[in-house]
GROMACS .gro file of C-alpha atoms in nm:
model
  345
    1MET     CA    1  -4.028  -5.720  -0.687
    2LYS     CA    2  -4.044  -5.431  -0.442
    3LYS     CA    3  -3.776  -5.169  -0.522
    4ASN     CA    4  -3.555  -5.074  -0.234
    5TRP     CA    5  -3.578  -4.692  -0.258
    6LYS     CA    6  -3.392  -4.603   0.050
    7PRO     CA    7  -3.045  -4.634  -0.084
    8ILE     CA    8  -3.138  -4.432  -0.392
    9LEU     CA    9  -3.300  -4.154  -0.164
   10ILE     CA   10  -2.991  -4.147   0.057
   11LEU     CA   11  -2.755  -4.136  -0.251
   12SER     CA   12  -2.954  -3.860  -0.399
   13VAL     CA   13  -2.949  -3.650  -0.081
   14VAL     CA   14  -2.586  -3.708  -0.051
   15MET     CA   15  -2.522  -3.590  -0.421
   16ILE     CA   16  -2.733  -3.280  -0.363
   17LEU     CA   17  -2.551  -3.170  -0.041
   18LEU     CA   18  -2.210  -3.239  -0.229
   19ILE     CA   19  -2.318  -3.026  -0.541
   20ALA     CA   20  -2.454  -2.748  -0.284
   21SER     CA   21  -2.145  -2.745  -0.087
   22GLY     CA   22  -1.928  -2.715  -0.413
   23ILE     CA   23  -2.151  -2.426  -0.529
   24TYR     CA   24  -2.132  -2.251  -0.182
   25SER     CA   25  -1.722  -2.310  -0.176
   26VAL     CA   26  -1.696  -2.163  -0.551
   27LEU     CA   27  -1.917  -1.855  -0.436
   28SER     CA   28  -1.750  -1.803  -0.111
   29GLU     CA   29  -1.413  -1.788  -0.292
   30ARG     CA   30  -1.553  -1.548  -0.558
   31VAL     CA   31  -1.401  -1.193  -0.531
   32PRO     CA   32  -1.662  -0.924  -0.632
   33SER     CA   33  -1.557  -0.698  -0.902
   34ASN     CA   34  -1.440  -0.351  -0.808
   35ASP     CA   35  -1.507  -0.033  -0.965
   36ILE     CA   36  -1.233   0.100  -1.186
   37SER     CA   37  -1.221   0.399  -0.934
   38VAL     CA   38  -1.111   0.185  -0.655
   39THR     CA   39  -0.764   0.246  -0.533
   40GLY     CA   40  -0.591   0.039  -0.273
   41ASN     CA   41  -0.390   0.289  -0.077
   42THR     CA   42  -0.239   0.636  -0.124
   43ALA     CA   43   0.086   0.697  -0.314
   44GLY     CA   44   0.237   0.875  -0.013
   45ASN     CA   45   0.186   0.571   0.217
   46LEU     CA   46   0.290   0.325  -0.049
   47ASN     CA   47   0.617   0.514  -0.137
   48ASN     CA   48   0.704   0.492   0.247
   49GLY     CA   49   0.648   0.111   0.264
   50GLY     CA   50   0.276   0.097   0.263
   51LEU     CA   51   0.255   0.003   0.640
   52PHE     CA   52  -0.073   0.177   0.695
   53ALA     CA   53  -0.393   0.192   0.491
   54GLU     CA   54  -0.729   0.320   0.566
   55SER     CA   55  -1.093   0.226   0.463
   56GLY     CA   56  -1.438   0.214   0.606
   57GLY     CA   57  -1.330   0.377   0.927
   58ARG     CA   58  -1.062   0.114   1.003
   59VAL     CA   59  -0.679   0.158   0.972
   60TYR     CA   60  -0.488  -0.155   0.867
   61PHE     CA   61  -0.130  -0.146   0.961
   62ALA     CA   62   0.187  -0.342   1.003
   63ASN     CA   63   0.262  -0.328   1.389
   64ALA     CA   64   0.631  -0.265   1.414
   65TYR     CA   65   0.603  -0.362   1.790
   66ASP     CA   66   0.491  -0.701   1.708
   67GLY     CA   67   0.719  -0.794   1.413
   68GLY     CA   68   0.549  -0.616   1.127
   69ARG     CA   69   0.234  -0.830   1.166
   70MET     CA   70  -0.099  -0.691   1.037
   71TYR     CA   71  -0.329  -0.522   1.281
   72SER     CA   72  -0.643  -0.324   1.226
   73MET     CA   73  -0.796  -0.048   1.456
   74ASN     CA   74  -1.044   0.224   1.452
   75THR     CA   75  -0.906   0.571   1.319
   76ASP     CA   76  -0.894   0.711   1.681
   77GLU     CA   77  -0.654   0.410   1.759
   78THR     CA   78  -0.910   0.189   1.976
   79ASP     CA   79  -1.016  -0.167   1.923
   80LEU     CA   80  -0.667  -0.308   1.800
   81VAL     CA   81  -0.704  -0.656   1.663
   82ARG     CA   82  -0.415  -0.863   1.523
   83LEU     CA   83  -0.500  -1.018   1.183
   84GLY     CA   84  -0.191  -1.230   1.095
   85ASP     CA   85   0.129  -1.414   1.198
   86SER     CA   86   0.372  -1.256   0.935
   87ARG     CA   87   0.551  -0.941   0.844
   88VAL     CA   88   0.338  -0.737   0.587
   89SER     CA   89   0.402  -0.433   0.363
   90SER     CA   90   0.255  -0.245   0.077
   91ILE     CA   91  -0.096  -0.298   0.226
   92ASN     CA   92  -0.388  -0.237   0.008
   93VAL     CA   93  -0.764  -0.229   0.082
   94GLY     CA   94  -1.039  -0.283  -0.177
   95GLY     CA   95  -1.404  -0.392  -0.102
   96ASN     CA   96  -1.400  -0.664   0.152
   97TYR     CA   97  -1.028  -0.760   0.111
   98LEU     CA   98  -0.685  -0.684   0.188
   99TYR     CA   99  -0.393  -0.721  -0.046
  100TYR     CA  100  -0.039  -0.717   0.078
  101TYR     CA  101   0.338  -0.842   0.035
  102MET     CA  102   0.394  -1.089   0.327
  103ASP     CA  103   0.724  -1.241   0.435
  104SER     CA  104   0.731  -1.478   0.719
  105ALA     CA  105   1.088  -1.440   0.752
  106GLY     CA  106   1.038  -1.097   0.918
  107GLY     CA  107   0.751  -1.185   1.167
  108GLY     CA  108   0.650  -1.547   1.248
  109THR     CA  109   0.825  -1.793   1.493
  110GLY     CA  110   0.818  -2.157   1.557
  111LEU     CA  111   0.810  -2.475   1.340
  112GLY     CA  112   0.571  -2.323   1.082
  113PHE     CA  113   0.816  -2.061   1.005
  114VAL     CA  114   1.135  -2.263   0.951
  115VAL     CA  115   1.079  -2.238   0.583
  116ARG     CA  116   1.059  -1.891   0.461
  117THR     CA  117   0.707  -1.801   0.295
  118TYR     CA  118   0.653  -1.472   0.082
  119GLY     CA  119   0.468  -1.327  -0.198
  120VAL     CA  120   0.158  -1.130  -0.276
  121TYR     CA  121  -0.151  -1.226  -0.069
  122ARG     CA  122  -0.500  -1.167  -0.031
  123SER     CA  123  -0.726  -1.206   0.288
  124ARG     CA  124  -1.054  -1.091   0.420
  125LEU     CA  125  -1.062  -0.768   0.621
  126ASP     CA  126  -1.060  -0.975   0.934
  127GLY     CA  127  -0.741  -1.173   0.837
  128SER     CA  128  -0.930  -1.478   0.731
  129LYS     CA  129  -0.932  -1.677   0.391
  130THR     CA  130  -0.549  -1.598   0.328
  131LYS     CA  131  -0.454  -1.690  -0.026
  132CYS     CA  132  -0.130  -1.647  -0.180
  133LEU     CA  133  -0.179  -1.470  -0.541
  134ASP     CA  134   0.184  -1.482  -0.649
  135ARG     CA  135   0.468  -1.646  -0.486
  136ASN     CA  136   0.741  -1.391  -0.586
  137ALA     CA  137   0.904  -1.106  -0.397
  138ALA     CA  138   0.730  -0.767  -0.469
  139VAL     CA  139   0.837  -0.421  -0.398
  140THR     CA  140   0.543  -0.153  -0.449
  141MET     CA  141   0.187  -0.265  -0.542
  142GLN     CA  142  -0.122  -0.079  -0.596
  143LEU     CA  143  -0.476  -0.203  -0.630
  144SER     CA  144  -0.652  -0.048  -0.934
  145GLY     CA  145  -1.019  -0.158  -0.998
  146ASP     CA  146  -0.972  -0.551  -1.024
  147TYR     CA  147  -0.605  -0.574  -1.090
  148LEU     CA  148  -0.300  -0.536  -0.862
  149TYR     CA  149  -0.018  -0.377  -1.044
  150TYR     CA  150   0.322  -0.452  -0.888
  151GLN     CA  151   0.697  -0.461  -0.916
  152ARG     CA  152   0.759  -0.838  -0.918
  153TYR     CA  153   1.109  -0.950  -0.843
  154ASN     CA  154   1.306  -1.294  -0.871
  155ASN     CA  155   1.646  -1.409  -0.922
  156THR     CA  156   1.556  -1.500  -1.293
  157ASP     CA  157   1.387  -1.190  -1.428
  158PHE     CA  158   1.483  -0.953  -1.161
  159THR     CA  159   1.251  -0.666  -1.131
  160LYS     CA  160   0.961  -0.635  -1.390
  161PHE     CA  161   0.614  -0.478  -1.392
  162TYR     CA  162   0.326  -0.720  -1.346
  163LYS     CA  163  -0.037  -0.702  -1.288
  164ILE     CA  164  -0.250  -0.983  -1.144
  165LYS     CA  165  -0.652  -0.998  -1.106
  166THR     CA  166  -0.767  -1.012  -0.761
  167ASP     CA  167  -0.903  -1.362  -0.786
  168LYS     CA  168  -0.583  -1.467  -0.928
  169SER     CA  169  -0.736  -1.579  -1.276
  170ASP     CA  170  -0.499  -1.347  -1.491
  171ASN     CA  171  -0.121  -1.274  -1.432
  172VAL     CA  172   0.037  -1.063  -1.713
  173LEU     CA  173   0.376  -0.890  -1.763
  174VAL     CA  174   0.280  -0.537  -1.837
  175SER     CA  175   0.623  -0.374  -1.881
  176ASP     CA  176   1.006  -0.474  -1.873
  177GLU     CA  177   1.063  -0.122  -1.707
  178ILE     CA  178   1.040  -0.066  -1.339
  179ILE     CA  179   0.733   0.123  -1.292
  180ASN     CA  180   0.631   0.238  -0.956
  181PRO     CA  181   0.244   0.202  -0.950
  182ALA     CA  182   0.182   0.398  -0.624
  183ALA     CA  183   0.017   0.700  -0.764
  184CYS     CA  184  -0.317   0.593  -0.897
  185HIS     CA  185  -0.649   0.788  -0.963
  186ASN     CA  186  -0.953   0.670  -1.144
  187GLY     CA  187  -0.783   0.378  -1.308
  188VAL     CA  188  -0.477   0.597  -1.426
  189ILE     CA  189  -0.119   0.515  -1.276
  190TYR     CA  190   0.112   0.815  -1.289
  191PHE     CA  191   0.486   0.736  -1.258
  192ASN     CA  192   0.818   0.872  -1.330
  193GLY     CA  193   1.048   0.727  -1.603
  194THR     CA  194   1.356   0.533  -1.496
  195GLU     CA  195   1.502   0.406  -1.825
  196LYS     CA  196   1.570   0.725  -2.060
  197ASP     CA  197   1.437   1.006  -1.839
  198HIS     CA  198   1.242   1.111  -1.551
  199TYR     CA  199   0.945   1.232  -1.724
  200LEU     CA  200   0.587   1.213  -1.558
  201TYR     CA  201   0.402   0.931  -1.747
  202ALA     CA  202   0.064   0.783  -1.713
  203LEU     CA  203  -0.071   0.431  -1.748
  204ASP     CA  204  -0.432   0.400  -1.830
  205THR     CA  205  -0.523   0.042  -1.668
  206ARG     CA  206  -0.821   0.016  -1.887
  207THR     CA  207  -0.595  -0.039  -2.195
  208ASP     CA  208  -0.234  -0.051  -2.003
  209ALA     CA  209  -0.148   0.216  -2.271
  210VAL     CA  210   0.122   0.455  -2.157
  211TYR     CA  211   0.147   0.831  -2.256
  212THR     CA  212   0.364   1.122  -2.156
  213VAL     CA  213   0.217   1.379  -1.920
  214TYR     CA  214   0.493   1.630  -1.847
  215GLN     CA  215   0.857   1.647  -1.965
  216GLY     CA  216   1.010   1.707  -1.614
  217ASN     CA  217   1.278   1.570  -1.399
  218LEU     CA  218   1.069   1.414  -1.111
  219TRP     CA  219   1.084   1.152  -0.857
  220PHE     CA  220   0.807   0.980  -0.654
  221PRO     CA  221   0.486   1.133  -0.806
  222VAL     CA  222   0.190   1.156  -0.580
  223TYR     CA  223  -0.168   1.221  -0.707
  224HIS     CA  224  -0.384   1.444  -0.491
  225ASN     CA  225  -0.686   1.662  -0.595
  226ASP     CA  226  -0.577   1.730  -0.963
  227TYR     CA  227  -0.217   1.773  -0.854
  228ILE     CA  228   0.104   1.567  -0.892
  229TYR     CA  229   0.329   1.623  -0.605
  230TYR     CA  230   0.688   1.523  -0.677
  231MET     CA  231   1.075   1.558  -0.566
  232ASP     CA  232   1.245   1.780  -0.842
  233VAL     CA  233   1.555   1.590  -0.919
  234SER     CA  234   1.704   1.854  -1.125
  235SER     CA  235   1.676   2.117  -0.836
  236ASP     CA  236   1.827   1.924  -0.546
  237TYR     CA  237   1.519   1.702  -0.484
  238ARG     CA  238   1.302   2.000  -0.382
  239LEU     CA  239   0.899   1.950  -0.330
  240CYS     CA  240   0.702   2.080  -0.628
  241ARG     CA  241   0.360   2.019  -0.764
  242TYR     CA  242   0.236   1.980  -1.131
  243SER     CA  243  -0.124   2.089  -1.198
  244LEU     CA  244  -0.282   1.843  -1.449
  245SER     CA  245  -0.564   2.070  -1.560
  246GLN     CA  246  -0.354   2.388  -1.610
  247ASN     CA  247  -0.019   2.241  -1.705
  248THR     CA  248   0.178   2.476  -1.449
  249VAL     CA  249   0.448   2.394  -1.177
  250GLU     CA  250   0.463   2.532  -0.835
  251ILE     CA  251   0.783   2.528  -0.601
  252LEU     CA  252   0.648   2.427  -0.248
  253THR     CA  253   0.984   2.442  -0.062
  254GLN     CA  254   1.341   2.506  -0.151
  255ASP     CA  255   1.451   2.225   0.120
  256ARG     CA  256   1.613   1.922  -0.007
  257VAL     CA  257   1.373   1.634   0.067
  258ASP     CA  258   1.449   1.282   0.162
  259THR     CA  259   1.081   1.146   0.150
  260PHE     CA  260   0.725   1.277   0.180
  261ASN     CA  261   0.351   1.206   0.211
  262VAL     CA  262   0.056   1.409   0.128
  263GLY     CA  263  -0.250   1.402   0.331
  264GLU     CA  264  -0.578   1.593   0.367
  265GLY     CA  265  -0.474   1.969   0.397
  266CYS     CA  266  -0.104   1.912   0.452
  267ILE     CA  267   0.236   1.755   0.346
  268TYR     CA  268   0.471   1.579   0.577
  269TYR     CA  269   0.832   1.560   0.455
  270GLN     CA  270   1.185   1.476   0.552
  271ARG     CA  271   1.421   1.781   0.539
  272ASN     CA  272   1.756   1.682   0.428
  273SER     CA  273   2.025   1.919   0.624
  274LYS     CA  274   2.366   1.869   0.767
  275THR     CA  275   2.293   2.088   1.032
  276GLU     CA  276   1.902   2.090   1.097
  277PRO     CA  277   1.733   1.755   0.966
  278ALA     CA  278   1.398   1.760   1.057
  279LEU     CA  279   1.046   1.608   0.991
  280MET     CA  280   0.846   1.913   0.863
  281ARG     CA  281   0.477   1.994   0.785
  282MET     CA  282   0.335   2.240   0.556
  283GLY     CA  283   0.032   2.312   0.367
  284LEU     CA  284  -0.056   2.181   0.028
  285ASP     CA  285   0.058   2.496  -0.139
  286GLY     CA  286   0.388   2.501   0.078
  287SER     CA  287   0.253   2.760   0.306
  288ASN     CA  288   0.325   2.748   0.704
  289PRO     CA  289   0.617   2.533   0.725
  290GLU     CA  290   0.665   2.397   1.085
  291VAL     CA  291   0.901   2.145   1.239
  292VAL     CA  292   0.721   1.826   1.371
  293ALA     CA  293   1.033   1.652   1.522
  294GLU     CA  294   1.398   1.746   1.487
  295GLY     CA  295   1.635   1.472   1.343
  296ASN     CA  296   1.601   1.190   1.077
  297TYR     CA  297   1.279   1.016   1.024
  298GLU     CA  298   1.127   0.767   0.783
  299ASN     CA  299   0.839   0.536   0.699
  300ILE     CA  300   0.590   0.851   0.696
  301GLN     CA  301   0.232   0.700   0.704
  302LEU     CA  302  -0.066   0.929   0.705
  303THR     CA  303  -0.419   0.833   0.800
  304SER     CA  304  -0.743   1.068   0.828
  305SER     CA  305  -0.641   1.134   1.190
  306TYR     CA  306  -0.274   1.083   1.256
  307ALA     CA  307   0.100   1.100   1.112
  308TYR     CA  308   0.305   0.822   1.188
  309PHE     CA  309   0.684   0.769   1.166
  310ASN     CA  310   0.999   0.626   1.309
  311ALA     CA  311   1.370   0.744   1.343
  312PHE     CA  312   1.584   0.664   1.066
  313GLY     CA  313   1.703   0.299   1.074
  314GLN     CA  314   1.504   0.233   1.403
  315GLU     CA  315   1.155   0.050   1.355
  316ILE     CA  316   1.034   0.133   1.719
  317PRO     CA  317   0.952   0.328   1.879
  318VAL     CA  318   0.674   0.456   1.642
  319TYR     CA  319   0.600   0.803   1.683
  320HIS     CA  320   0.273   0.982   1.593
  321THR     CA  321   0.101   1.324   1.587
  322PRO     CA  322  -0.245   1.448   1.498
  323LEU     CA  323  -0.244   1.494   1.120
  324ASN     CA  324  -0.380   1.852   1.133
  325GLY     CA  325  -0.390   2.102   1.423
  326PRO     CA  326  -0.134   2.162   1.703
  327ILE     CA  327   0.178   1.943   1.681
  328ASN     CA  328   0.198   1.682   1.959
  329VAL     CA  329   0.449   1.403   1.901
  330THR     CA  330   0.403   1.086   2.145
  331THR     CA  331   0.483   0.712   2.085
  332PHE     CA  332   0.212   0.505   1.945
  333SER     CA  333   0.126   0.337   2.284
  334ALA     CA  334  -0.165   0.155   2.166
  335ALA     CA  335   0.045  -0.042   1.908
  336SER     CA  336   0.291  -0.141   2.178
  337ASP     CA  337   0.022  -0.232   2.431
  338ALA     CA  338  -0.162  -0.447   2.197
  339ALA     CA  339   0.160  -0.610   2.086
  340PHE     CA  340   0.236  -0.689   2.473
  341ALA     CA  341  -0.118  -0.819   2.529
  342GLN     CA  342  -0.043  -1.066   2.234
  343SER     CA  343   0.275  -1.181   2.415
  344ASP     CA  344   0.092  -1.277   2.709
  345LYS     CA  345  -0.158  -1.524   2.521
   0.00000   0.00000   0.00000
């Protein structure tokens, strides 16, 4: 009896296609490993909300003119593209992926946003392949190698310190203490104590072991080129820097500081003053202090080209000025124009 080989052939082809499709699906979802030196954003940006992050000549930012939705652009503020439909913060970039905290309550509209969606998310650099890594609230998070370290919050455990692998395969409680992971360099997270003291501590992400670096009284440490920049709690929150290699401290300003950010060649900080509050800029060693804008400002974000900020308590307008060189404060019109263009679609 002659065998009917056609159904067998068709079945074999279908099986091969299904297997190939499955393999492709697995590989496409695979997140390549990062080197331990990969860090998702600067400490200064993250301490100010993590609204801007720069990588590979592109800037990824939460557009305040469009409900805090994720956008990308060139560093010269050209080629603005909207990447998502919800409010984002604590933006990190590593390899070909974005990591961020997303909250639909602040950005999205329509039927799909009747129910609030929030959590730690990952997506491709173009905003595609969005995936939730942890459906909990998160405050500040930092990418270090293959892990996101973050302050996780829920109504049961309140705020604790967690890490999760970028492919979601490993989610671990690191500490019951409220650790700020913003300041990270080469796999080492520098943070100030919050429980017993305000010493400078370090957490080696290779082992998650913690050790004391400097017995000072500091807040919001920022790593930059072998220095830890910080607000000196014991001296009315003036700005200082601690040399990791020399074990020395330098006072950068006697001004009381509300917030600050460290960029290439300069520091931006908000001077707290009853009579002369101002956003200030000075050199990394405290030299040449100058007024950027009189008044009270917040959300200081720095890229390689610009400093961005807004008036205290007012998300818009967003202002910017060239990071270095002559100060020229204007509104971030490219962002408002891009948001307006989206509203017409």
